Amino acid sequence: MAAADEKMAKNTEENKAENLADKEARQEALTPYRSFIVQAPAGSGKTGLLIQRFLRLLAQDNVNYPENVLAITFTNKAAGEMRERIVKALLEAEADSHERDGDGFDALTHNLALDVLNKSKVKGWELTENPARLNIRTIDSLCGKLTRMMPLVSRFGGVLEPSDDQKNMYVRAASEMMHTLLYEVSD
């Protein structure tokens, strides 16, 4: 039994060290003036961490409009979930405007949402009434928006839609590149 107890104690110490390292990494990821890549398995709290970071960024003094903070996701489902969870945090903070004690996930999210609500009142953002002001997009929608903002530079004038058949586009791009290279080398 002593070996089993010793192994259990060792596992407990390892779990404490992993939890401390995870907590420190999560705190560091909330630093507003640095960029981070978050890689973790499903169900580990990545979306929650991104929501906290988004709220932290919105609350920064140098953010004058909520549209200045951009979150980019891969899917419409992820963007919708993120927007829904941010609005839920704001509505819950609006209903309970007392700061929460502790450094747990829920308390931190609540307190960050309170900070955003206070700023929203001062700036007139009205985020709970206008959640579309939260700039949460997919990569495709961001690229489409940028292209529509600069139609002359992008050489697109009409409505753009993502394509499911990229083969023709790859062939055309490669052909145009080869043409450009051949003529630039010979000039």
PDB file of C-alpha atoms in Angstrom:
ATOM      1  CA  MET A   1       0.000   0.000   0.000  1.00  0.00           C
ATOM      2  CA  ALA A   2       2.865   2.374   0.679  1.00  0.00           C
ATOM      3  CA  ALA A   3       3.875   2.330  -3.016  1.00  0.00           C
ATOM      4  CA  ALA A   4       0.299   3.167  -4.084  1.00  0.00           C
ATOM      5  CA  ASP A   5       0.125   6.024  -1.562  1.00  0.00           C
ATOM      6  CA  GLU A   6       3.491   7.325  -2.738  1.00  0.00           C
ATOM      7  CA  LYS A   7       2.369   7.188  -6.400  1.00  0.00           C
ATOM      8  CA  MET A   8      -0.883   9.002  -5.563  1.00  0.00           C
ATOM      9  CA  ALA A   9       1.029  11.735  -3.707  1.00  0.00           C
ATOM     10  CA  LYS A  10       3.393  12.122  -6.664  1.00  0.00           C
ATOM     11  CA  ASN A  11       0.429  12.410  -9.087  1.00  0.00           C
ATOM     12  CA  THR A  12      -1.201  15.005  -6.826  1.00  0.00           C
ATOM     13  CA  GLU A  13       1.991  17.080  -6.784  1.00  0.00           C
ATOM     14  CA  GLU A  14       2.298  16.788 -10.580  1.00  0.00           C
ATOM     15  CA  ASN A  15      -1.341  17.878 -11.005  1.00  0.00           C
ATOM     16  CA  LYS A  16      -0.755  20.881  -8.733  1.00  0.00           C
ATOM     17  CA  ALA A  17       2.295  21.882 -10.774  1.00  0.00           C
ATOM     18  CA  GLU A  18       0.381  21.460 -14.059  1.00  0.00           C
ATOM     19  CA  ASN A  19      -2.574  23.463 -12.713  1.00  0.00           C
ATOM     20  CA  LEU A  20      -0.254  26.244 -11.537  1.00  0.00           C
ATOM     21  CA  ALA A  21       1.511  26.338 -14.916  1.00  0.00           C
ATOM     22  CA  ASP A  22      -1.878  26.397 -16.691  1.00  0.00           C
ATOM     23  CA  LYS A  23      -3.127  29.200 -14.443  1.00  0.00           C
ATOM     24  CA  GLU A  24       0.015  31.246 -15.092  1.00  0.00           C
ATOM     25  CA  ALA A  25      -0.238  30.676 -18.862  1.00  0.00           C
ATOM     26  CA  ARG A  26      -3.906  31.754 -18.800  1.00  0.00           C
ATOM     27  CA  GLN A  27      -3.031  34.929 -16.875  1.00  0.00           C
ATOM     28  CA  GLU A  28      -0.252  35.690 -19.338  1.00  0.00           C
ATOM     29  CA  ALA A  29      -2.643  35.191 -22.272  1.00  0.00           C
ATOM     30  CA  LEU A  30      -4.803  37.991 -20.847  1.00  0.00           C
ATOM     31  CA  THR A  31      -1.954  40.483 -21.235  1.00  0.00           C
ATOM     32  CA  PRO A  32      -3.446  43.018 -23.648  1.00  0.00           C
ATOM     33  CA  TYR A  33      -0.278  44.157 -25.403  1.00  0.00           C
ATOM     34  CA  ARG A  34       0.940  40.739 -26.532  1.00  0.00           C
ATOM     35  CA  SER A  35      -0.292  38.231 -29.077  1.00  0.00           C
ATOM     36  CA  PHE A  36      -0.831  34.582 -28.280  1.00  0.00           C
ATOM     37  CA  ILE A  37      -1.611  31.308 -29.950  1.00  0.00           C
ATOM     38  CA  VAL A  38      -3.783  29.104 -27.778  1.00  0.00           C
ATOM     39  CA  GLN A  39      -3.447  25.388 -28.420  1.00  0.00           C
ATOM     40  CA  ALA A  40      -5.218  22.916 -26.190  1.00  0.00           C
ATOM     41  CA  PRO A  41      -7.486  19.878 -26.448  1.00  0.00           C
ATOM     42  CA  ALA A  42     -11.261  20.112 -26.791  1.00  0.00           C
ATOM     43  CA  GLY A  43     -13.027  21.042 -23.574  1.00  0.00           C
ATOM     44  CA  SER A  44      -9.998  22.690 -21.999  1.00  0.00           C
ATOM     45  CA  GLY A  45     -11.465  26.202 -21.893  1.00  0.00           C
ATOM     46  CA  LYS A  46      -9.944  27.847 -24.989  1.00  0.00           C
ATOM     47  CA  THR A  47     -13.146  29.693 -25.892  1.00  0.00           C
ATOM     48  CA  GLY A  48     -13.559  30.899 -22.316  1.00  0.00           C
ATOM     49  CA  LEU A  49     -10.001  32.218 -22.318  1.00  0.00           C
ATOM     50  CA  LEU A  50     -10.580  34.001 -25.633  1.00  0.00           C
ATOM     51  CA  ILE A  51     -13.751  35.558 -24.248  1.00  0.00           C
ATOM     52  CA  GLN A  52     -11.862  36.832 -21.207  1.00  0.00           C
ATOM     53  CA  ARG A  53      -9.150  38.245 -23.464  1.00  0.00           C
ATOM     54  CA  PHE A  54     -11.739  39.942 -25.689  1.00  0.00           C
ATOM     55  CA  LEU A  55     -13.389  41.495 -22.629  1.00  0.00           C
ATOM     56  CA  ARG A  56     -10.005  42.598 -21.256  1.00  0.00           C
ATOM     57  CA  LEU A  57      -9.165  44.253 -24.586  1.00  0.00           C
ATOM     58  CA  LEU A  58     -12.532  46.035 -24.784  1.00  0.00           C
ATOM     59  CA  ALA A  59     -11.922  47.503 -21.320  1.00  0.00           C
ATOM     60  CA  GLN A  60      -8.551  49.020 -22.269  1.00  0.00           C
ATOM     61  CA  ASP A  61      -8.319  52.831 -22.086  1.00  0.00           C
ATOM     62  CA  ASN A  62      -7.103  53.161 -25.671  1.00  0.00           C
ATOM     63  CA  VAL A  63     -10.170  51.390 -27.139  1.00  0.00           C
ATOM     64  CA  ASN A  64     -12.655  54.069 -28.164  1.00  0.00           C
ATOM     65  CA  TYR A  65     -15.042  51.859 -30.129  1.00  0.00           C
ATOM     66  CA  PRO A  66     -15.860  48.173 -29.623  1.00  0.00           C
ATOM     67  CA  GLU A  67     -15.304  47.606 -33.344  1.00  0.00           C
ATOM     68  CA  ASN A  68     -11.596  48.324 -32.743  1.00  0.00           C
ATOM     69  CA  VAL A  69     -11.200  44.923 -31.076  1.00  0.00           C
ATOM     70  CA  LEU A  70     -11.260  42.025 -33.525  1.00  0.00           C
ATOM     71  CA  ALA A  71     -11.602  38.318 -32.804  1.00  0.00           C
ATOM     72  CA  ILE A  72     -11.054  35.949 -35.729  1.00  0.00           C
ATOM     73  CA  THR A  73     -12.366  32.388 -35.727  1.00  0.00           C
ATOM     74  CA  PHE A  74     -12.520  29.667 -38.352  1.00  0.00           C
ATOM     75  CA  THR A  75     -16.237  28.909 -38.397  1.00  0.00           C
ATOM     76  CA  ASN A  76     -19.520  30.797 -38.219  1.00  0.00           C
ATOM     77  CA  LYS A  77     -20.533  28.444 -35.401  1.00  0.00           C
ATOM     78  CA  ALA A  78     -17.473  29.431 -33.325  1.00  0.00           C
ATOM     79  CA  ALA A  79     -18.035  33.144 -34.010  1.00  0.00           C
ATOM     80  CA  GLY A  80     -21.685  32.829 -32.989  1.00  0.00           C
ATOM     81  CA  GLU A  81     -20.807  30.924 -29.823  1.00  0.00           C
ATOM     82  CA  MET A  82     -18.195  33.480 -28.872  1.00  0.00           C
ATOM     83  CA  ARG A  83     -20.586  36.415 -29.424  1.00  0.00           C
ATOM     84  CA  GLU A  84     -23.333  34.601 -27.493  1.00  0.00           C
ATOM     85  CA  ARG A  85     -21.074  33.897 -24.529  1.00  0.00           C
ATOM     86  CA  ILE A  86     -19.765  37.489 -24.404  1.00  0.00           C
ATOM     87  CA  VAL A  87     -23.292  38.905 -24.498  1.00  0.00           C
ATOM     88  CA  LYS A  88     -24.341  36.400 -21.798  1.00  0.00           C
ATOM     89  CA  ALA A  89     -21.440  37.540 -19.590  1.00  0.00           C
ATOM     90  CA  LEU A  90     -22.415  41.189 -20.127  1.00  0.00           C
ATOM     91  CA  LEU A  91     -26.095  40.519 -19.355  1.00  0.00           C
ATOM     92  CA  GLU A  92     -25.198  38.574 -16.202  1.00  0.00           C
ATOM     93  CA  ALA A  93     -22.895  41.378 -15.073  1.00  0.00           C
ATOM     94  CA  GLU A  94     -25.660  43.884 -15.787  1.00  0.00           C
ATOM     95  CA  ALA A  95     -28.048  41.874 -13.590  1.00  0.00           C
ATOM     96  CA  ASP A  96     -25.478  41.506 -10.780  1.00  0.00           C
ATOM     97  CA  SER A  97     -23.298  44.620 -10.750  1.00  0.00           C
ATOM     98  CA  HIS A  98     -21.257  43.632  -7.694  1.00  0.00           C
ATOM     99  CA  GLU A  99     -17.643  42.702  -8.209  1.00  0.00           C
ATOM    100  CA  ARG A 100     -16.918  39.090  -7.319  1.00  0.00           C
ATOM    101  CA  ASP A 101     -14.103  37.969  -5.058  1.00  0.00           C
ATOM    102  CA  GLY A 102     -11.638  35.304  -6.042  1.00  0.00           C
ATOM    103  CA  ASP A 103      -9.551  34.486  -9.041  1.00  0.00           C
ATOM    104  CA  GLY A 104     -11.625  31.646 -10.460  1.00  0.00           C
ATOM    105  CA  PHE A 105     -12.771  31.582 -14.064  1.00  0.00           C
ATOM    106  CA  ASP A 106     -16.360  32.710 -13.388  1.00  0.00           C
ATOM    107  CA  ALA A 107     -15.330  35.548 -11.059  1.00  0.00           C
ATOM    108  CA  LEU A 108     -12.734  36.827 -13.522  1.00  0.00           C
ATOM    109  CA  THR A 109     -15.165  36.699 -16.461  1.00  0.00           C
ATOM    110  CA  HIS A 110     -17.817  38.500 -14.394  1.00  0.00           C
ATOM    111  CA  ASN A 111     -15.413  41.242 -13.268  1.00  0.00           C
ATOM    112  CA  LEU A 112     -14.082  41.759 -16.805  1.00  0.00           C
ATOM    113  CA  ALA A 113     -17.669  42.028 -18.068  1.00  0.00           C
ATOM    114  CA  LEU A 114     -18.353  44.651 -15.379  1.00  0.00           C
ATOM    115  CA  ASP A 115     -15.346  46.655 -16.576  1.00  0.00           C
ATOM    116  CA  VAL A 116     -16.674  46.529 -20.142  1.00  0.00           C
ATOM    117  CA  LEU A 117     -20.183  47.537 -19.050  1.00  0.00           C
ATOM    118  CA  ASN A 118     -18.820  50.531 -17.155  1.00  0.00           C
ATOM    119  CA  LYS A 119     -16.831  51.607 -20.185  1.00  0.00           C
ATOM    120  CA  SER A 120     -19.830  50.957 -22.429  1.00  0.00           C
ATOM    121  CA  LYS A 121     -21.916  53.346 -20.312  1.00  0.00           C
ATOM    122  CA  VAL A 122     -19.261  56.062 -20.457  1.00  0.00           C
ATOM    123  CA  LYS A 123     -18.704  55.686 -24.212  1.00  0.00           C
ATOM    124  CA  GLY A 124     -22.344  55.021 -25.143  1.00  0.00           C
ATOM    125  CA  TRP A 125     -21.586  51.669 -26.764  1.00  0.00           C
ATOM    126  CA  GLU A 126     -24.811  49.959 -25.603  1.00  0.00           C
ATOM    127  CA  LEU A 127     -23.313  46.518 -26.227  1.00  0.00           C
ATOM    128  CA  THR A 128     -26.135  44.540 -24.624  1.00  0.00           C
ATOM    129  CA  GLU A 129     -28.626  46.265 -26.946  1.00  0.00           C
ATOM    130  CA  ASN A 130     -26.269  46.199 -29.961  1.00  0.00           C
ATOM    131  CA  PRO A 131     -24.206  43.002 -29.803  1.00  0.00           C
ATOM    132  CA  ALA A 132     -23.450  43.334 -33.533  1.00  0.00           C
ATOM    133  CA  ARG A 133     -20.895  45.962 -32.489  1.00  0.00           C
ATOM    134  CA  LEU A 134     -18.748  43.105 -31.160  1.00  0.00           C
ATOM    135  CA  ASN A 135     -16.255  42.546 -33.978  1.00  0.00           C
ATOM    136  CA  ILE A 136     -16.139  38.755 -34.085  1.00  0.00           C
ATOM    137  CA  ARG A 137     -15.575  37.337 -37.557  1.00  0.00           C
ATOM    138  CA  THR A 138     -14.478  34.334 -39.510  1.00  0.00           C
ATOM    139  CA  ILE A 139     -11.339  34.572 -41.624  1.00  0.00           C
ATOM    140  CA  ASP A 140     -13.527  34.540 -44.756  1.00  0.00           C
ATOM    141  CA  SER A 141     -15.752  37.378 -43.545  1.00  0.00           C
ATOM    142  CA  LEU A 142     -12.738  39.481 -42.559  1.00  0.00           C
ATOM    143  CA  CYS A 143     -11.117  39.017 -45.968  1.00  0.00           C
ATOM    144  CA  GLY A 144     -14.424  39.796 -47.674  1.00  0.00           C
ATOM    145  CA  LYS A 145     -14.867  42.968 -45.632  1.00  0.00           C
ATOM    146  CA  LEU A 146     -11.339  44.144 -46.435  1.00  0.00           C
ATOM    147  CA  THR A 147     -11.854  43.436 -50.123  1.00  0.00           C
ATOM    148  CA  ARG A 148     -15.151  45.349 -50.177  1.00  0.00           C
ATOM    149  CA  MET A 149     -13.493  48.279 -48.398  1.00  0.00           C
ATOM    150  CA  MET A 150     -10.892  48.578 -51.165  1.00  0.00           C
ATOM    151  CA  PRO A 151     -12.590  47.584 -54.440  1.00  0.00           C
ATOM    152  CA  LEU A 152     -10.078  49.349 -56.683  1.00  0.00           C
ATOM    153  CA  VAL A 153      -7.014  47.904 -54.980  1.00  0.00           C
ATOM    154  CA  SER A 154      -8.494  44.412 -54.849  1.00  0.00           C
ATOM    155  CA  ARG A 155      -9.865  44.698 -58.416  1.00  0.00           C
ATOM    156  CA  PHE A 156     -13.198  43.292 -57.231  1.00  0.00           C
ATOM    157  CA  GLY A 157     -16.380  45.255 -57.650  1.00  0.00           C
ATOM    158  CA  GLY A 158     -19.193  42.777 -57.088  1.00  0.00           C
ATOM    159  CA  VAL A 159     -20.344  40.594 -54.261  1.00  0.00           C
ATOM    160  CA  LEU A 160     -17.725  38.075 -53.224  1.00  0.00           C
ATOM    161  CA  GLU A 161     -18.392  34.592 -51.941  1.00  0.00           C
ATOM    162  CA  PRO A 162     -16.004  31.877 -50.768  1.00  0.00           C
ATOM    163  CA  SER A 163     -15.475  29.116 -53.304  1.00  0.00           C
ATOM    164  CA  ASP A 164     -15.599  25.403 -52.626  1.00  0.00           C
ATOM    165  CA  ASP A 165     -13.697  24.677 -55.868  1.00  0.00           C
ATOM    166  CA  GLN A 166     -10.230  26.151 -55.461  1.00  0.00           C
ATOM    167  CA  LYS A 167      -8.515  24.058 -58.163  1.00  0.00           C
ATOM    168  CA  ASN A 168      -9.346  26.488 -60.979  1.00  0.00           C
ATOM    169  CA  MET A 169      -8.185  29.395 -58.847  1.00  0.00           C
ATOM    170  CA  TYR A 170      -4.866  27.680 -58.063  1.00  0.00           C
ATOM    171  CA  VAL A 171      -4.290  26.891 -61.751  1.00  0.00           C
ATOM    172  CA  ARG A 172      -5.095  30.485 -62.743  1.00  0.00           C
ATOM    173  CA  ALA A 173      -2.859  31.935 -60.009  1.00  0.00           C
ATOM    174  CA  ALA A 174       0.031  29.654 -60.980  1.00  0.00           C
ATOM    175  CA  SER A 175      -0.431  30.489 -64.655  1.00  0.00           C
ATOM    176  CA  GLU A 176      -0.465  34.235 -63.970  1.00  0.00           C
ATOM    177  CA  MET A 177       2.618  33.904 -61.759  1.00  0.00           C
ATOM    178  CA  MET A 178       4.506  31.991 -64.457  1.00  0.00           C
ATOM    179  CA  HIS A 179       3.477  34.577 -67.051  1.00  0.00           C
ATOM    180  CA  THR A 180       4.656  37.408 -64.783  1.00  0.00           C
ATOM    181  CA  LEU A 181       7.959  35.676 -64.036  1.00  0.00           C
ATOM    182  CA  LEU A 182       8.665  34.945 -67.698  1.00  0.00           C
ATOM    183  CA  TYR A 183       8.034  38.507 -68.809  1.00  0.00           C
ATOM    184  CA  GLU A 184       9.817  40.135 -65.845  1.00  0.00           C
ATOM    185  CA  VAL A 185      12.933  37.958 -66.393  1.00  0.00           C
ATOM    186  CA  SER A 186      13.067  38.714 -70.114  1.00  0.00           C
ATOM    187  CA  ASP A 187      12.664  42.490 -69.594  1.00  0.00           C
TER     188      ASP A 187
END
